[in-house]
Coordinates of C-alpha atoms in Angstrom, one line a residue:
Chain A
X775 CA 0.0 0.0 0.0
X776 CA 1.1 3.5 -0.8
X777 CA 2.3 5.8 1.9
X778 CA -0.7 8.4 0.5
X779 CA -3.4 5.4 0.6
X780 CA -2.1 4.5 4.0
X781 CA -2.9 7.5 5.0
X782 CA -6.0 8.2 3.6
X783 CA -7.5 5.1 5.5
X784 CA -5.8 6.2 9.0
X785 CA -8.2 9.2 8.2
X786 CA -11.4 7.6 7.9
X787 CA -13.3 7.3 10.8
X788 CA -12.5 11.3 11.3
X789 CA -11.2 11.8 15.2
X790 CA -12.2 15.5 15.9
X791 CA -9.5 17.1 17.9
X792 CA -10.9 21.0 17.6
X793 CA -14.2 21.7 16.2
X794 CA -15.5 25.9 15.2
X795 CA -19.0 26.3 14.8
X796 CA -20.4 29.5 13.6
X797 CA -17.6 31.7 14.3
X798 CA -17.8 35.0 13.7
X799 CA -14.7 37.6 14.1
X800 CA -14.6 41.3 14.1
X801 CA -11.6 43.8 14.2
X802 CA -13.6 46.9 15.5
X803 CA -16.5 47.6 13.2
X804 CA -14.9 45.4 10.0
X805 CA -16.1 41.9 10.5
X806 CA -13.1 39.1 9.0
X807 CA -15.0 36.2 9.9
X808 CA -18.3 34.7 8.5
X809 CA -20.1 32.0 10.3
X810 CA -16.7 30.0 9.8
X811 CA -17.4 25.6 10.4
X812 CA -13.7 23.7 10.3
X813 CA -13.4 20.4 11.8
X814 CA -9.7 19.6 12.7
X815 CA -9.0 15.7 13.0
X816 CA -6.4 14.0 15.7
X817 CA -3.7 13.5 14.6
X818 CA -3.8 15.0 11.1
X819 CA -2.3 17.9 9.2
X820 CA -4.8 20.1 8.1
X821 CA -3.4 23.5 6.0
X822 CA -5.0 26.9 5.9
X823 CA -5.1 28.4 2.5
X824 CA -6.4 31.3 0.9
X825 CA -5.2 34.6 -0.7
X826 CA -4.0 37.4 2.0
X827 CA -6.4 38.9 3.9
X828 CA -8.8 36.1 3.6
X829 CA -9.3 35.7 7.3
X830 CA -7.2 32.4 7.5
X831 CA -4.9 33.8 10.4
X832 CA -7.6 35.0 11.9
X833 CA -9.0 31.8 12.2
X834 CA -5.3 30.3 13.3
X835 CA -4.9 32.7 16.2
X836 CA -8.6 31.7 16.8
X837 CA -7.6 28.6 18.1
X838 CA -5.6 29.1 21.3
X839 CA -7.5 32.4 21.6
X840 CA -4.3 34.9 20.5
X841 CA -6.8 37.3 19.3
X842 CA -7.9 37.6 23.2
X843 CA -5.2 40.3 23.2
X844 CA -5.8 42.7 20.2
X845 CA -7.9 45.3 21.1
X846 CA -10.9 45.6 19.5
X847 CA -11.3 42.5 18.2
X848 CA -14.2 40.4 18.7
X849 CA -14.8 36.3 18.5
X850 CA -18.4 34.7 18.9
X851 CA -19.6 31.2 17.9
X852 CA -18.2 28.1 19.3
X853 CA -14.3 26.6 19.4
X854 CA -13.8 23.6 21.4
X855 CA -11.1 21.4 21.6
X856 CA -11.6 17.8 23.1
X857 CA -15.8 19.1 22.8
X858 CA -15.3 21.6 25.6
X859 CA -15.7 25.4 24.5
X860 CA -12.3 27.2 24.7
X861 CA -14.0 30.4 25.9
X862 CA -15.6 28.7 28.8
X863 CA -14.9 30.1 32.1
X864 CA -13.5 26.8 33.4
X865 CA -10.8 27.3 30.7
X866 CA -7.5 29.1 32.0
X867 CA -6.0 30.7 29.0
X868 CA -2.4 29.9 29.8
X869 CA -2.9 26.4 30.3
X870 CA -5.2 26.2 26.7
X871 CA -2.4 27.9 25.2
X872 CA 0.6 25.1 26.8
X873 CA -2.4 22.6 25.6
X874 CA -2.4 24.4 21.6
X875 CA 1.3 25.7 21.0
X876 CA 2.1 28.3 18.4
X877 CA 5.0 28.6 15.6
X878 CA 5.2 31.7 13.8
X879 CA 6.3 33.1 10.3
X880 CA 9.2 34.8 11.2
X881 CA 11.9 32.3 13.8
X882 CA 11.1 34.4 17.3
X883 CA 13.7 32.5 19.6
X884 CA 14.0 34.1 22.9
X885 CA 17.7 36.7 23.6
X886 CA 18.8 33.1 25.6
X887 CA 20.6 30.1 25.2
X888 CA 19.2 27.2 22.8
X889 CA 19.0 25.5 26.2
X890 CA 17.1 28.3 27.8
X891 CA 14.8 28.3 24.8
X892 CA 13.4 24.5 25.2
X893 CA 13.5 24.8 29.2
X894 CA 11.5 28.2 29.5
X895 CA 8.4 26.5 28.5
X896 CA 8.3 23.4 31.0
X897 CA 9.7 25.2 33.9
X898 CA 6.5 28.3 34.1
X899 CA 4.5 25.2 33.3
X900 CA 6.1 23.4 36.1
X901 CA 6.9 20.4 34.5
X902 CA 10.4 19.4 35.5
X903 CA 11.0 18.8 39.3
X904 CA 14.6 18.2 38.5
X905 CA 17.6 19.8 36.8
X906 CA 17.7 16.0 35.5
X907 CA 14.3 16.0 34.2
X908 CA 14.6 19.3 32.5
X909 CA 17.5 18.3 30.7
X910 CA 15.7 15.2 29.7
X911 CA 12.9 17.3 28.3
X912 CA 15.2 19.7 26.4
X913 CA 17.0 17.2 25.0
X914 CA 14.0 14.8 23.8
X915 CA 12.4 18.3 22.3
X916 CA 15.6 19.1 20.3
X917 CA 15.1 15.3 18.7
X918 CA 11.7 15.3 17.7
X919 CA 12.2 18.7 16.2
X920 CA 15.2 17.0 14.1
X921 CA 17.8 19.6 15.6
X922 CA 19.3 17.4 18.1
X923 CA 22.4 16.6 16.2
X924 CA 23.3 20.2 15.2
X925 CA 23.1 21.8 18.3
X926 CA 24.5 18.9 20.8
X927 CA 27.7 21.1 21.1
X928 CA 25.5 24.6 21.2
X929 CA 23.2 24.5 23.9
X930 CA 24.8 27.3 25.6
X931 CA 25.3 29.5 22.5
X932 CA 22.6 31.8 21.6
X933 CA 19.4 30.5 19.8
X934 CA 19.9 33.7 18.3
X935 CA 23.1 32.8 16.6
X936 CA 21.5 29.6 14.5
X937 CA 20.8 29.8 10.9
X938 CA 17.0 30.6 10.0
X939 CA 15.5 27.1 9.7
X940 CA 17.5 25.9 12.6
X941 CA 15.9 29.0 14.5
X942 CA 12.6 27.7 13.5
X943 CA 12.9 24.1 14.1
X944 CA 14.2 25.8 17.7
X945 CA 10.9 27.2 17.9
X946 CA 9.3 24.1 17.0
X947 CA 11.2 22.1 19.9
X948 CA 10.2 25.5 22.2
X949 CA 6.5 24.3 21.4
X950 CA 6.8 20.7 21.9
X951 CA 8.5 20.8 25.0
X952 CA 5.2 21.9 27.1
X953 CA 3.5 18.6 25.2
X954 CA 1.0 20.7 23.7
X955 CA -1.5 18.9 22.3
X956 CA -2.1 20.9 19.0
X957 CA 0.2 22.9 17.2
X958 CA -0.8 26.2 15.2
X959 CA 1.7 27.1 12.2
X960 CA 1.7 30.6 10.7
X961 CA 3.5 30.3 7.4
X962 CA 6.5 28.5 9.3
X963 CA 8.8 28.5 6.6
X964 CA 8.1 31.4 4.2
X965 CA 11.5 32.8 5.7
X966 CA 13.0 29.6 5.0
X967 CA 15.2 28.4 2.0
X968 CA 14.4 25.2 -0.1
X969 CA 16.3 22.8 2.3
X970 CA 15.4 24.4 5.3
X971 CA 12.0 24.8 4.4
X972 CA 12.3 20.6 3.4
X973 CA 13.3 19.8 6.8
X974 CA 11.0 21.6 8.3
X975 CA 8.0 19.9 6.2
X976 CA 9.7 16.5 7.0
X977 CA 9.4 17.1 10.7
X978 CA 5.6 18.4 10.6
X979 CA 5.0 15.2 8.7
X980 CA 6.4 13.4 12.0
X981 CA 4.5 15.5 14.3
X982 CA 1.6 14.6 12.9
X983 CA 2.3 10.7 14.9
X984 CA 2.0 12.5 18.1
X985 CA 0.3 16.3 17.9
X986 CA -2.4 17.6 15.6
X987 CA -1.6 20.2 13.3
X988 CA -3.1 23.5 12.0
X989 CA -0.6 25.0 9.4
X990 CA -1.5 28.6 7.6
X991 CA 0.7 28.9 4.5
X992 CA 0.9 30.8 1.1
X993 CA 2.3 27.9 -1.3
X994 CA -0.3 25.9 -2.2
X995 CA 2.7 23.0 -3.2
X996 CA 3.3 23.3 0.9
X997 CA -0.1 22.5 1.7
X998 CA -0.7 19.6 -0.9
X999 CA 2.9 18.4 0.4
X1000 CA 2.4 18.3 4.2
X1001 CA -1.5 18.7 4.7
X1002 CA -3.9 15.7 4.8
X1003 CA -7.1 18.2 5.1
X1004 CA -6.9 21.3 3.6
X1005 CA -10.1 24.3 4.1
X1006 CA -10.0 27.2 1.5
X1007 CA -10.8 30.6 3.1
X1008 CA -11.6 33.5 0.6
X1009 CA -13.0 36.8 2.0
X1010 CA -13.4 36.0 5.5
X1011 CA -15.4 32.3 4.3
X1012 CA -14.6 29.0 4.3
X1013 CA -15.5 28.1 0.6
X1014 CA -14.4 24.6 1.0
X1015 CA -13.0 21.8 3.2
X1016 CA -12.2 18.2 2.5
X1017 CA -9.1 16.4 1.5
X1018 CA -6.3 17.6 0.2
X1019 CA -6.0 14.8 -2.7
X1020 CA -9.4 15.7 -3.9
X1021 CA -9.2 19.9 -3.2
X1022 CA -6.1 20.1 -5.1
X1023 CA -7.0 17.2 -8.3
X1024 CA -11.2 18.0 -7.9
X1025 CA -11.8 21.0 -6.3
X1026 CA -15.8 21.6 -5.8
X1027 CA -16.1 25.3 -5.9
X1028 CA -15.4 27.3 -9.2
X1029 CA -13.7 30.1 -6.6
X1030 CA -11.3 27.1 -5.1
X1031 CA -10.9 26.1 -8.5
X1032 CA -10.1 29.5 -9.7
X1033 CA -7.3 30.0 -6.7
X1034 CA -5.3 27.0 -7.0
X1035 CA -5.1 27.1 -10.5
X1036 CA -3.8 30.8 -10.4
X1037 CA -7.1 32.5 -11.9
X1038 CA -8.7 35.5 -11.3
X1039 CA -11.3 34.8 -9.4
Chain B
X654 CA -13.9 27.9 -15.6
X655 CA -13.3 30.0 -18.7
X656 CA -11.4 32.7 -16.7
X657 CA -7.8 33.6 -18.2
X658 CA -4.8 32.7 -15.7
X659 CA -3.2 35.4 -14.2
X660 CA 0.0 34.2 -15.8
X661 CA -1.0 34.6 -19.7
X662 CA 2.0 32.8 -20.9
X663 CA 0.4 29.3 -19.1
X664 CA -2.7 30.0 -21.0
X665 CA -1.0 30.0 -24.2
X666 CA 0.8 27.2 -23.1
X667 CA -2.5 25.4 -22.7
X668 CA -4.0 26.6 -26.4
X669 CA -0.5 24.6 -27.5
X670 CA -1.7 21.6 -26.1
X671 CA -4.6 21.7 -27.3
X672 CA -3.1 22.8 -31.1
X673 CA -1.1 20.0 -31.0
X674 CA -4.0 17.2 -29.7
X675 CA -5.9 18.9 -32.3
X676 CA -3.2 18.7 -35.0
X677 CA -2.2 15.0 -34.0
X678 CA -5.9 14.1 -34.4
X679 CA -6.9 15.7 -37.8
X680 CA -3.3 14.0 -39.3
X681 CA -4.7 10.8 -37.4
X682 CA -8.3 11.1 -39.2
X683 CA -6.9 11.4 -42.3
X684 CA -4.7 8.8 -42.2
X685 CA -7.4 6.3 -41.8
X686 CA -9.5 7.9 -44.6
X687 CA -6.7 7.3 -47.0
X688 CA -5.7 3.8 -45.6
X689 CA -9.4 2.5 -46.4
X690 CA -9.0 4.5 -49.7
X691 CA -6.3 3.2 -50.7
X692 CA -7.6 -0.5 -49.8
X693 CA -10.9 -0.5 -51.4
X694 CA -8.6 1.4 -55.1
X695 CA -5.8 -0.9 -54.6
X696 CA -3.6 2.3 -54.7
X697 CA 0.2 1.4 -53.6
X698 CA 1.0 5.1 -54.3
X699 CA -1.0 6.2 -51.8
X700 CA -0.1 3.4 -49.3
X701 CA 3.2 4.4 -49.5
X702 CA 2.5 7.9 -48.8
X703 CA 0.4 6.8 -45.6
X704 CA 3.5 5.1 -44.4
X705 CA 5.7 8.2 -44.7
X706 CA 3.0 10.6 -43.2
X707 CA 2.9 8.4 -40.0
X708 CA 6.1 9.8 -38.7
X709 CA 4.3 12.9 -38.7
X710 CA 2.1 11.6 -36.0
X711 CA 4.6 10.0 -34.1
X712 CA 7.2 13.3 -34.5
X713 CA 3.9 15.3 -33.0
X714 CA 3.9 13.0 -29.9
X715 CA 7.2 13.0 -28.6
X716 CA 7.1 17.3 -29.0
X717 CA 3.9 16.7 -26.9
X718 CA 5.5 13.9 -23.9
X719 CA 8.5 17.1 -23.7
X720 CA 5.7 20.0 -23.8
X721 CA 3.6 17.7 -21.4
X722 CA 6.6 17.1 -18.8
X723 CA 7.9 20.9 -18.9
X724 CA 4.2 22.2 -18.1
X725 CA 4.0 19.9 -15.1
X726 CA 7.5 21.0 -14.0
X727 CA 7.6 24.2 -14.3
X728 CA 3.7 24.7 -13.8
X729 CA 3.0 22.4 -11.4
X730 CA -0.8 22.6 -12.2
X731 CA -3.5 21.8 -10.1
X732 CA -7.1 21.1 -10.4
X733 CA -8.1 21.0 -13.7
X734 CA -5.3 22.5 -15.7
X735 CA -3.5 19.1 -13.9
X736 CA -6.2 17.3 -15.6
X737 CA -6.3 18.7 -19.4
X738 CA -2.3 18.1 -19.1
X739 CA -2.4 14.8 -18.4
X740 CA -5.7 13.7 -20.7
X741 CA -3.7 15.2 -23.2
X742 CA -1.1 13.0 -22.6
X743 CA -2.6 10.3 -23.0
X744 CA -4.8 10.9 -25.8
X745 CA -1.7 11.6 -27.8
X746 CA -0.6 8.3 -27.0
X747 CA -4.1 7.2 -28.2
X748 CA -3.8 9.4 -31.5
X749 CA -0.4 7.4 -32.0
X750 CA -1.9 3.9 -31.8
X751 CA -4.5 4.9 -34.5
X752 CA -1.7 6.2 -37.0
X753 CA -0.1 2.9 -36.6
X754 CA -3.2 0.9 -36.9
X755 CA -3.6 3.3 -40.1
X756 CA -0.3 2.2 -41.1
X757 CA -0.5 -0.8 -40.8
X758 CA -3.7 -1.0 -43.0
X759 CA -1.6 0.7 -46.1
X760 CA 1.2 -1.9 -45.7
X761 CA -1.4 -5.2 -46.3
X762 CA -3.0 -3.3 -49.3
X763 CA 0.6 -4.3 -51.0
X764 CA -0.3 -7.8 -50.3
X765 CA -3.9 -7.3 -51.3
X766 CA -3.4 -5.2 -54.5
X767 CA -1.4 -8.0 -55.7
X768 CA -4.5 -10.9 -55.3
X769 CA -8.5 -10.3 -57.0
X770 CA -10.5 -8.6 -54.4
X771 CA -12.3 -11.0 -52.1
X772 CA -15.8 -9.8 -52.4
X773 CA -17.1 -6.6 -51.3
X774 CA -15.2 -6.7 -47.8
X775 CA -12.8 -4.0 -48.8
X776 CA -16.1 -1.8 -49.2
X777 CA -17.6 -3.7 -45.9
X778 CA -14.4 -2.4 -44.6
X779 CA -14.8 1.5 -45.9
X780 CA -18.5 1.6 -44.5
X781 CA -17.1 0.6 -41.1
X782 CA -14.1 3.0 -41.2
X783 CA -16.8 6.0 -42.2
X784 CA -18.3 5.3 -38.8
X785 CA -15.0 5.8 -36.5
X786 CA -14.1 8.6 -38.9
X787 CA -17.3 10.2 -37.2
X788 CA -16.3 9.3 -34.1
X789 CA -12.4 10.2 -34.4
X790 CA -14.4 13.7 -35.6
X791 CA -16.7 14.1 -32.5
X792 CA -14.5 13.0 -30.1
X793 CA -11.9 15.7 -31.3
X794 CA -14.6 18.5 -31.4
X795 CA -15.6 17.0 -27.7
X796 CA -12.0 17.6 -26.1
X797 CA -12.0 21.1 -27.8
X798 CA -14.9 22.1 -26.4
X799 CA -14.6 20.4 -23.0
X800 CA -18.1 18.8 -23.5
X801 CA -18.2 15.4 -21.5
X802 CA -22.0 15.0 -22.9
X803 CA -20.5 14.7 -26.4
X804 CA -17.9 12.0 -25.5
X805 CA -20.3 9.8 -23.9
X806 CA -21.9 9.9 -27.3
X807 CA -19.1 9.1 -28.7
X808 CA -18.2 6.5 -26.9
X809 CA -21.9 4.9 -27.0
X810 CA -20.7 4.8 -30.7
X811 CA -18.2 2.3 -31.0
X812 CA -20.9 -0.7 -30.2
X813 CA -21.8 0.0 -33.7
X814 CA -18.4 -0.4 -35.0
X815 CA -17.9 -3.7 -33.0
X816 CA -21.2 -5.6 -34.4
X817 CA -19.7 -4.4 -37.8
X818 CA -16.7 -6.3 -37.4
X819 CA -18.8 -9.5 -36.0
X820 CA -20.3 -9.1 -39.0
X821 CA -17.1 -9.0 -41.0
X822 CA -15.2 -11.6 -39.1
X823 CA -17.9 -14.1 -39.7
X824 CA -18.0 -13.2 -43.7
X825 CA -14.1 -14.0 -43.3
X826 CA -14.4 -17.0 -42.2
X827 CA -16.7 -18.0 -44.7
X828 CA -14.7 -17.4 -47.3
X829 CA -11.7 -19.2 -45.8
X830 CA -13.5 -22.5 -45.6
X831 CA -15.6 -21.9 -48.6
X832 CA -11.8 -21.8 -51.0
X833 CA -8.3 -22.2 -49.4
X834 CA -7.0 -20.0 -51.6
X835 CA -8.7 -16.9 -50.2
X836 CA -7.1 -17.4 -46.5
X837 CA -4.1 -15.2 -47.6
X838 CA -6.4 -12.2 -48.7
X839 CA -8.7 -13.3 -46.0
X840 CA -6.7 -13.6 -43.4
X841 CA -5.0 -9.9 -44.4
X842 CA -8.5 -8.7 -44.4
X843 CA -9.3 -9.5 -41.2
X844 CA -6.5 -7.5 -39.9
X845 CA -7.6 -4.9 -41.3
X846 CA -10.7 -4.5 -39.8
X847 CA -9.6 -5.7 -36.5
X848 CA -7.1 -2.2 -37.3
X849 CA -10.7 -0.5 -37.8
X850 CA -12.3 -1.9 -34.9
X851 CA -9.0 -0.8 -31.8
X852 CA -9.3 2.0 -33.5
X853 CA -13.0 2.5 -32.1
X854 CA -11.4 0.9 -28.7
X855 CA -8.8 3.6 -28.7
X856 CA -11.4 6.7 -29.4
X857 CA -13.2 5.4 -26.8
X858 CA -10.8 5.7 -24.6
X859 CA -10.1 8.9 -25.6
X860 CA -13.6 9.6 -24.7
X861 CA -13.2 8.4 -21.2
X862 CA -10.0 11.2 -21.4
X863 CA -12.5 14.0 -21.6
X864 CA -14.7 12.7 -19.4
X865 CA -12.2 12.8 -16.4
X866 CA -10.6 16.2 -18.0
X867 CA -14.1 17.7 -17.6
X868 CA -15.5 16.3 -14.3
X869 CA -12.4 14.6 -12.5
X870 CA -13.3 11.0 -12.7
X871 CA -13.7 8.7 -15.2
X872 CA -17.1 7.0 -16.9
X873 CA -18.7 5.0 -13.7
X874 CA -20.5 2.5 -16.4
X875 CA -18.6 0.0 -18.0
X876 CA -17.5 0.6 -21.9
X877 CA -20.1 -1.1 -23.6
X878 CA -18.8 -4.1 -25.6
X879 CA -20.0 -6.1 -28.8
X880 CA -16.6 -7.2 -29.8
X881 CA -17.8 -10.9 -29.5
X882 CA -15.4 -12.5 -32.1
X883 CA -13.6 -14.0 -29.4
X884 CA -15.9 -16.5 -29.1
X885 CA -17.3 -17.4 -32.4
X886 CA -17.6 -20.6 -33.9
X887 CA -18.5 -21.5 -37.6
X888 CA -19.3 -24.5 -38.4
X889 CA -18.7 -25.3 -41.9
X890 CA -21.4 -27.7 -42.3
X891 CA -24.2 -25.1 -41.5
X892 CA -22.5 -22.5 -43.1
X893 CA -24.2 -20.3 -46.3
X894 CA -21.6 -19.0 -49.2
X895 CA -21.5 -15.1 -48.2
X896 CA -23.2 -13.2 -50.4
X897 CA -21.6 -10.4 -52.5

C-alpha cells in the first residue's frame, strides 16, 4: 500500500480534535470572519489556504484564543477542543495555550541560550522537578524537532546565533517541550530556504504521529505536500474543506478552482 | 472555468496543447480515410504515402511527452489545468496507436493489391471506417470544447463499430473455408478490420479522457462491448456462401 493510501484510511473514521462552529470575528466595526465551520482531525495535518487577507490567520490565532489580546477585536460562535468550549470560564488561558502551542512566520527564539529556549516553557508550566528531568525534556524536544544533532555542542550559544530554519525548528522544539497537544503554524517556513524549508516539512510530517496540526501557508505546493485536510478561506469564508488529494485534483467550488489554478477569481 | 490565468504565458501554453491534440488528431483522421482508400482502389502510391506521413504523428507525440513534462515541471498545475495536461497526454498516445493501426492497413494493401478482391469486404471495410471517422471527428470536437455529454456519445458509438466487425469476421471466415486460396487475402483482411475496430477501442478511450478532464473521474459504467469474435464458432457444415 502507498504511503498516501495508507494515509487516507488512518483518516477515515475522522477523530475530531478541535471543532469551530459559527464563528464570527470582528476587528472593531470590520467583520473578518463569516459564520466559519472547520473540523480539525487528531492527529492529522490540516493546511489553511487562501489569498492574504482572507481571514485564514484570523481563524489560526482563533484557536488558542491569541486574538484575546488585540484590542478591538471580537470572536463569537463556538471553538472547542476535546468538545469543551475554549472560551468557557473553566478554561485558563495559559494552560489552553501550553495545551495548543504556536509557531510563527518569522523564527522568534527568545535573547537566551538554545538550552534556555526549550527549558522556559516546561519550567513556568512546572513540569520538571529536577535539573535531571529538565534536561531530559530539552533534549528529547531538540530530537523530535530534528535539531538534536546540530546543536549537541551549542546548547549554551545563543538561539539567536542559529541559521534561520534551525531557528525555526528551535521554535518548534520550544512548542513541543510543554506537550501541547495541538500545534498552530503561521506560514513556518516562508523565511525559510528550499532545504530548510524541506526539513521543516519532514518534521511536521512526523509531528503529525503525536500532535495535531493546524498550518496557515501561502504555497499551495506546501499545503498539498504536508497537509492531509486542507479548508479554502476567501473573504473571510470558508469556501471549501475536505481532502487535500481531492481539493487540489477536484476542487468543488469554481472560486477554489479558480485560486489553486492561479485564476482571477 | 473559462477565466484567463493570471500568468497569460500558461494560457498559451495550454491553447499549445490543445493545437497540437488537435493537430495529431486531424493527421490521425486522415490517415485512416486514406488507408481504407487506398484498400478498397488498390492504390500502392498512396499506401506508400500513408507510411511516410505516419512519422508525422509519431514526430507530434514525442514534441507533446516534452511540452507535457515541462508544463507539469515548471507549472506544477492543479485542479483542472493538472487534468487537461495529463488527458492530453494520453490521448496523444491514443492518437499514436490509431496512426499505426492506419499504417499498418496501407502496408497489407501491397499484399492485397497483388490478389482479385475477395468480395465486397474491402467496401464492408470502408463503411465501417466511415463510422470511426465520425467518431475520431466528435470526439476531437468534444475535447476542444470540453463537452463530457458529447464524448459519452461518442463512446456509446463504438458498439456499432464492433457488431460491424462480428459481421465481417464471420463473412471472413466463410470465405476461408468456402476456398483455401482466399485465406491469404482473407486472413489480411481481417487484420484490417480488426485495425478498424482498436481504433473504435482507442477513441473510446479517448472519450473516457474527456470525461475525467471535464468532471475529475472517469465513466462510472462500464465501456459497452460487442466485440464478441472471441468467441465465435462456424461451423462449416451449417454455413451459407456469403453473399456479394
Amino acid at each position: 500500500m502507498s504511503a498516501i493510501a495508507m494515509r487516507n484510511q488512518e483518516a477515515a473514521p475522522a477523530d475530531i480534535k478541535m471543532r469551530a462552529a459559527g464563528v464570527d470575528v470582528s476587528y472593531g466595526d470590520k467583520q473578518a470572519l463569516f459564520a466559519v465551520n472547520v473540523a480539525i482531525e487528531t492527529n492529522t495535518v490540516t493546511a489553511l489556504i487562501g489569498p492574504s487577507g482572507c481571514g485564514k490567520s484570523t481563524f489560526l490565532r482563533c484557536l488558542n484564543r491569541m486574538n484575546d489580546v488585540i484590542e478591538g477585536c471580537r470572536v463569537s460562535g463556538q471553538i472547542t477542543l476535546d468538545g469543551v468550549d475554549v472560551h468557557d470560564r473553566a478554561i485558563d488561558v495559559v494552560e489552553l495555550r501550553a495545551r495548543v502551542g504556536m509557531v510563527f512566520q518569522k523564527p522568534n527564539p527568545f535573547p537566551k541560550s538554545v538550552y534556555e529556549n526549550v527549558a522556559y516553557g516546561p519550567r513556568i508550566h512546572g513540569l520538571a522537578n529536577s535539573r535531571a528531568e529538565l534536561d531530559d525534556i530539552v533534549h528529547s524536544s531538540l530530537r523530535r524537532a530534528g535539531l538534536i544533532d546540530e546543536v549537541r555542542d551549542r546548547l549554551d550559544e545563543p538561539g539567536t546565533g542559529l541559521s534561520g530554519g534551525q531557528q525555526q525548528r528551535l521554535c518548534i522544539a520550544r512548542a513541543i517541550a510543554v506537550e501541547p497537544e495541538v500545534i498552530l503554524m503561521d506560514e513556518p517556513c516562508s523565511a525559510l530556504d528550499p532545504i530548510a524549508t524541506a526539513k521543516v516539512e519532514e518534521l511536521i510530517d512526523d509531528l503529525r504521529e503525536r500532535y495535531t496540526i493546524v498550518i496557515v501557508t501561502h504555497s499551495m505546493q506546501q499545503a498539498a505536500r504536508v497537509s492531509q485536510r486542507t479548508a479554502f478561506f476567501h473573504l473571510g469564508e470558508v469556501v471549501e474543506q475536505g481532502e487535500t488529494g481531492q481539493i487540489f485534483t477536484k476542487p468543488v467550488d469554481e472560486r477554489t478552482q479558480a485560486y489553486i489554478t492561479g485564476r482571477i477569481g | 472555468m473559462e477565466t484567463d490565468h493570471i500568468v497569460k504565458s500558461f494560457d498559451e501554453e495550454l491553447a499549445k496543447l490543445d493545437n497540437m491534440i488537435a493537430e495529431m488528431g486531424g493527421l490521425a483522421e486522415v490517415q485512416l480515410a486514406d488507408a481504407v482508400g487506398a484498400l478498397v482502389r488498390r492504390d500502392v502510391e498512396l499506401a506508400n504515402r500513408i507510411i511516410e506521413k505516419d512519422r508525422r504523428i509519431d514526430a507530434i507525440e514525442n514534441e507533446l511527452h516534452s511540452f507535457t513534462i515541462r508544463l507539469l515541471a515548471l507549472r506544477q498545475p492543479m485542479a483542472d489545468d493538472l487534468r487537461i495536461i495529463v488527458a492530453a497526454l494520453k490521448i496523444s498516445s491514443n492518437l499514436e496507436r490509431v496512426g499505426d493501426y492506419a499504417k499498418n492497413i496501407a502496408k497489407r494493401t501491397f499484399v492485397l493489391a497483388k490478389g482479385p478482391p475477395l468480395g465486397g469486404t474491402a467496401q464492408s471495410i470502408a463503411r465501417m471506417a466511415a463510422l470511426v471517422q465520425v467518431m475520431i471527428k466528435n470526439v476531437l470536437d468534444a475535447y476542444i470544447q470540453r463537452d463530457a455529454a458529447k464524448a459519452a456519445d461518442v463512446r456509446a458509438r463504438d458498439e456499432e463499430v464492433d457488431q460491424v466487425y462480428n459481421s465481417l469476421f464471420r463473412e471472413l471466415l466463410t470465405y476461408m473455408m468456402e476456398d483455401p486460396r482466399n485465406i491469404t487475402a482473407a486472413t489480411h483482411l481481417l487484420f484490417v478490420a480488426k485495425n478498424v475496430e482498436r481504433i473504435g477501442d482507442h477513441v473510446t478511450g479517448i472519450a473516457e479522457q474527456i470525461h475525467f478532464m471535464v468532471t475529475g473521474d472517469l465513466p462510472g459504467d462500464a465501456r459497452p462491448k460487442g466485440d464478441t469474435t472471441s468467441f465465435t464458432v462456424l461451423d462449416p457444415a451449417t454455413t451459407e456462401r456469403p453473399e456479394s
